[in-house]
Coordinates of C-alpha atoms in Angstrom, one line a residue:
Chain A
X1 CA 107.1 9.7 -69.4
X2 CA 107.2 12.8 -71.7
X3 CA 110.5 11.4 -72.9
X4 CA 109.1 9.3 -75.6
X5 CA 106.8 10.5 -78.1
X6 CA 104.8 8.3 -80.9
X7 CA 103.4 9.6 -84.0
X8 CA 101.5 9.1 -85.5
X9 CA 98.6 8.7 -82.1
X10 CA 95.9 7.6 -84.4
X11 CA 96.1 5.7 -88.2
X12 CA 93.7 4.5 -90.6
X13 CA 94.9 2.7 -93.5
X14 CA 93.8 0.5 -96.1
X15 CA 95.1 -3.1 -96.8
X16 CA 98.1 -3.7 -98.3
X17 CA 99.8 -0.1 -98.1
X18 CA 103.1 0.0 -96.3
X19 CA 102.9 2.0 -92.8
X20 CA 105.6 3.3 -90.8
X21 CA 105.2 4.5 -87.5
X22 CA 107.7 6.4 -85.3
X23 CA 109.1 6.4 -82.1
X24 CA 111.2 9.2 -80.7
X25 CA 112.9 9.2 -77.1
X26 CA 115.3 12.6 -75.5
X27 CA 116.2 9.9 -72.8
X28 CA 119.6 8.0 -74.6
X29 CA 118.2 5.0 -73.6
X30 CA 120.0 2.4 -75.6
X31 CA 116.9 0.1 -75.6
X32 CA 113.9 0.1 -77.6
X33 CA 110.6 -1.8 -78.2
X34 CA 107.6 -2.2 -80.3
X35 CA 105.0 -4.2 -78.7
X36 CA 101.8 -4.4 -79.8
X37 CA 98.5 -4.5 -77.7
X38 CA 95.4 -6.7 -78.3
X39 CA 92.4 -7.5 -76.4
X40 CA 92.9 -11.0 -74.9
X41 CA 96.8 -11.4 -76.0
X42 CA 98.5 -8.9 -73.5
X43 CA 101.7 -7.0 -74.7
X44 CA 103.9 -9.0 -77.1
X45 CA 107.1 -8.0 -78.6
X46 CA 107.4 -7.5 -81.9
X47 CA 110.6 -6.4 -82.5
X48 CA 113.7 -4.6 -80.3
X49 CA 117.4 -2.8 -80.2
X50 CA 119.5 -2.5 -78.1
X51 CA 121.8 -0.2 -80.0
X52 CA 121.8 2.0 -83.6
X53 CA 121.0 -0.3 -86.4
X54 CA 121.3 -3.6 -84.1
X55 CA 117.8 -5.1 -83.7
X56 CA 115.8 -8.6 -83.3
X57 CA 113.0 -10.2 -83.8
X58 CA 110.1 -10.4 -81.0
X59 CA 107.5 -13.1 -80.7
X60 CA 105.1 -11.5 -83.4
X61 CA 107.8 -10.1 -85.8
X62 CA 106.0 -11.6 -89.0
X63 CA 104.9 -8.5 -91.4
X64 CA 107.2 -6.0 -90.0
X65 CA 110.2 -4.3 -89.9
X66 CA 111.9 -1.7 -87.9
X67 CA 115.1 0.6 -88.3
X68 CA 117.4 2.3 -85.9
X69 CA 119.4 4.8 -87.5
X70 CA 119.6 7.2 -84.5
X71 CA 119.8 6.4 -80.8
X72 CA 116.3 8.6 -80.8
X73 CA 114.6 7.2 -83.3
X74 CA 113.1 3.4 -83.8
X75 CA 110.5 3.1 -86.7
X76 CA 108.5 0.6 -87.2
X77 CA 107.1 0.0 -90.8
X78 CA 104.4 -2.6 -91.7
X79 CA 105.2 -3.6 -95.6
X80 CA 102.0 -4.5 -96.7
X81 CA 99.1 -4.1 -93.7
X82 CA 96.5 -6.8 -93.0
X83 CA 93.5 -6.4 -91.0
X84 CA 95.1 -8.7 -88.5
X85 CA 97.5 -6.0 -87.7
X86 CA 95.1 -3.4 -86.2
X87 CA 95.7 -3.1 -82.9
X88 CA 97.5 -0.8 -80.1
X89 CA 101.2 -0.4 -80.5
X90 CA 103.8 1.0 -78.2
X91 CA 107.1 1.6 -78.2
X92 CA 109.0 1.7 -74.7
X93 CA 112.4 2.0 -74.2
X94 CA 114.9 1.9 -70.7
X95 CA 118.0 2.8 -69.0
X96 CA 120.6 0.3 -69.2
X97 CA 121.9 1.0 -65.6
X98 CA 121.7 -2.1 -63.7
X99 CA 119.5 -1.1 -60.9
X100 CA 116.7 0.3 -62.8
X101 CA 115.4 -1.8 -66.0
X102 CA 111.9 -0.6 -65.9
X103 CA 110.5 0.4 -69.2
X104 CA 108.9 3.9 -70.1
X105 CA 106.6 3.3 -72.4
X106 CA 104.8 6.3 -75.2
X107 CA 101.2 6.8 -75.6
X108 CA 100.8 4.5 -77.9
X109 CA 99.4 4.4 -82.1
X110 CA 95.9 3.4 -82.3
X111 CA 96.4 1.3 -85.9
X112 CA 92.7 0.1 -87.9
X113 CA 93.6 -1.3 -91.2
X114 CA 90.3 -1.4 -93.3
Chain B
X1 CA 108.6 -20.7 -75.5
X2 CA 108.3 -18.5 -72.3
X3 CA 105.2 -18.1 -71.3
X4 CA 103.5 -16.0 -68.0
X5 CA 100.5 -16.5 -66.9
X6 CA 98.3 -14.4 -65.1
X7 CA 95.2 -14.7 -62.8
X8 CA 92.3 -14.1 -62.7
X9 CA 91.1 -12.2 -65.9
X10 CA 88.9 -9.4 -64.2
X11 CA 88.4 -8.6 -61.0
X12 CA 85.6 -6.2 -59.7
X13 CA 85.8 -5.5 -56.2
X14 CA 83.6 -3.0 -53.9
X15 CA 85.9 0.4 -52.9
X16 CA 87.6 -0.8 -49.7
X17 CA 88.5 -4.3 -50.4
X18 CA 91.6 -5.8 -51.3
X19 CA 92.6 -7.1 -54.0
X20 CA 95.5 -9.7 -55.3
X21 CA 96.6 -10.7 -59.1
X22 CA 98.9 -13.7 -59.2
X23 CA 101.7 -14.1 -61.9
X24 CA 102.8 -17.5 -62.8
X25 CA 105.9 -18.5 -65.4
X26 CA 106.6 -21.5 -66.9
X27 CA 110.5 -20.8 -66.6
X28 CA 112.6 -19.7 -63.8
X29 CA 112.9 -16.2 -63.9
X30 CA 115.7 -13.7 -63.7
X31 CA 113.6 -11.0 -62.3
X32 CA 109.9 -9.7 -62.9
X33 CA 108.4 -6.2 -63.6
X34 CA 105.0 -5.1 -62.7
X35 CA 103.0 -2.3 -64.9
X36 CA 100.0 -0.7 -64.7
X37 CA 97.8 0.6 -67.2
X38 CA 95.1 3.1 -66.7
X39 CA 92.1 2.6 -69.1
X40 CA 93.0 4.7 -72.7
X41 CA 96.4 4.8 -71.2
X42 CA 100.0 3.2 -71.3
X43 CA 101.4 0.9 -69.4
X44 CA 103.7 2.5 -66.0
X45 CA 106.5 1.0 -64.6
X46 CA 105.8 0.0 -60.7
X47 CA 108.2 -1.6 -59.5
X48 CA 110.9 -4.8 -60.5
X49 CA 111.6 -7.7 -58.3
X50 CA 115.0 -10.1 -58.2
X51 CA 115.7 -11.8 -55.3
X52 CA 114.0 -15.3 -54.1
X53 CA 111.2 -15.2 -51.9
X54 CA 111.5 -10.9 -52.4
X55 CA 108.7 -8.7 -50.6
X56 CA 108.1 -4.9 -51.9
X57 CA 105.9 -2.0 -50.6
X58 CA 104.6 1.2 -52.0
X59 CA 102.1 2.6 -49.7
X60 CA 98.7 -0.2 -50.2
X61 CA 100.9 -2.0 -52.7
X62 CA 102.7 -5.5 -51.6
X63 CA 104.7 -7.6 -54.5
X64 CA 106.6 -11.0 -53.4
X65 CA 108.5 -12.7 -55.6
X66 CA 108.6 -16.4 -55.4
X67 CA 110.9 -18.9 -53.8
X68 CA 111.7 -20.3 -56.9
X69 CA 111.5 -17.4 -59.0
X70 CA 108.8 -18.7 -60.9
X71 CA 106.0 -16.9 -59.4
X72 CA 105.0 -13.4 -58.5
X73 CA 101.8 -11.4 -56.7
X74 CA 100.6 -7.9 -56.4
X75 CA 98.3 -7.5 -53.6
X76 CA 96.3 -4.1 -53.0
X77 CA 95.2 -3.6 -49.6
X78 CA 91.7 -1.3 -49.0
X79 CA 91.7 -0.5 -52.9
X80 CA 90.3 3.0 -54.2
X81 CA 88.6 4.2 -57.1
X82 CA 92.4 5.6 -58.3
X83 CA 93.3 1.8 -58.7
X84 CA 91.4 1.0 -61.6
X85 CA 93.3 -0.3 -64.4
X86 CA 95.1 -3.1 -65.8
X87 CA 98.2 -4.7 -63.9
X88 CA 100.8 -6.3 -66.1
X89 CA 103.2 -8.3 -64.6
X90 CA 106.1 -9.0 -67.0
X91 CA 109.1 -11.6 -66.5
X92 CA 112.5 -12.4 -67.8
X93 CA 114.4 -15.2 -68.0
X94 CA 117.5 -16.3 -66.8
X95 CA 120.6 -15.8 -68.9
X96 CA 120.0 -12.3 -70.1
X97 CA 117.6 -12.2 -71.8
X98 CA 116.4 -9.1 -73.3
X99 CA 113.1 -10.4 -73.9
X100 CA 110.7 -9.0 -71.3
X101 CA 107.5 -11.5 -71.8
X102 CA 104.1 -9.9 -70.5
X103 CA 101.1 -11.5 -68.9
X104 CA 98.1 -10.9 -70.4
X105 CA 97.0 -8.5 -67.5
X106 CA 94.1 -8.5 -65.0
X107 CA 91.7 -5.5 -65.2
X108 CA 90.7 -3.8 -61.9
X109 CA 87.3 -2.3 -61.3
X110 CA 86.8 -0.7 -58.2
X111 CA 82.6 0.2 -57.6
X112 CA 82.8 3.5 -55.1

């Protein structure tokens, strides 16, 4: 799992500043995800690639955006942060080889907006 | 929309017991993922089911896959403290998707 990396681990931020948080993988997986991670709710997508500068929308997509400029890199960036938006976020990415399509997922950013 | 459901909630079970979490979608599925999550932790890929009426082992660990492809359990057999955690189980639907829809998880306490 040390092939993705989030930054920043831990955010405290006040409402209604844009965030951006990162997501970096060394794997070339051509798949990435943000989910985000509440008590009671699960995982749920909030927004995914599958290529540089090709994305969609997840489930919970309202209130953010992401970018893909580089294979590595999928950013995530909260344009004006709510309280209802601190939570647990992970990014997780995977192979696109037919026989394994499990996701590795990073350590995850503990977001409190205040 | 897609939706998995997953039962129970919580389970709490003495060291040696086993344990099963069931997995239930509203849609056929194309395959399903399970995950575990260590408490503070991320979730880790287990293992990924496809084939109707499927059966998988790792070691205490048994998945099945249902039938009809809409169903899915994990069973742990004589669990240890080492188990604790949440297990996710996570399903996609037919048609290629590349939506991967979680359950909400059921969290495993093991008391030694």
């Amino acid at each position: 799992d040390a092939g993705i990396t989030q930054s920043p681990r831990h955010k405290v931020t006040e409402t209604g500043t844009p965030v951006t948080l990162r997501c970096h993988q060394t794997e070339n997986h051509r798949y990435m995800y943000w989910y985000r991670q509440d008590p009671g709710h699960g995982l749920r997508l909030i927004h995914y690639s599958y290529g540089v500068k090709d994305t969609d929308k997840g489930e919970v997509s309202d209130g953010y955006s992401v970018s893909r400029s580089k294979t590595e890199d999928f950013l995530l960036t909260l344009e004006s942060a709510t309280s209802s938006q601190t939570s647990v976020y992970f990014c997780a990415s995977r192979e696109q080889a037919i026989a394994n399509y499990g996701y590795t997922f990073g350590s995850g950013t503990r977001l409190t907006v205040v | 929309g897609q939706q998995v459901m997953q039962i129970p909630q919580y389970q709490h079970v003495q060291e040696g017991e086993d344990f099963t979490t069931y997995c239930n979608s509203s849609t056929t599925l194309s395959n399903i993922q399970w995950y575990k999550q260590r408490p503070g932790g991320h979730p880790v890929f287990l293992i990924q089911l496809v084939k109707s009426g499927e059966v998988k082992k790792q070691k205490r660990l048994t998945f099945q896959f249902g039938e009809a492809k809409k169903n899915s359990s994990l069973h742990i057999t004589a669990t240890q403290t080492t188990d604790v955690g949440t297990y996710f189980c996570a399903g996609r639907t037919q048609g290629g998707s590349e939506k991967l829809v979680f359950g909400k998880g059921t969290k495993l306490t093991v008391n030694p």
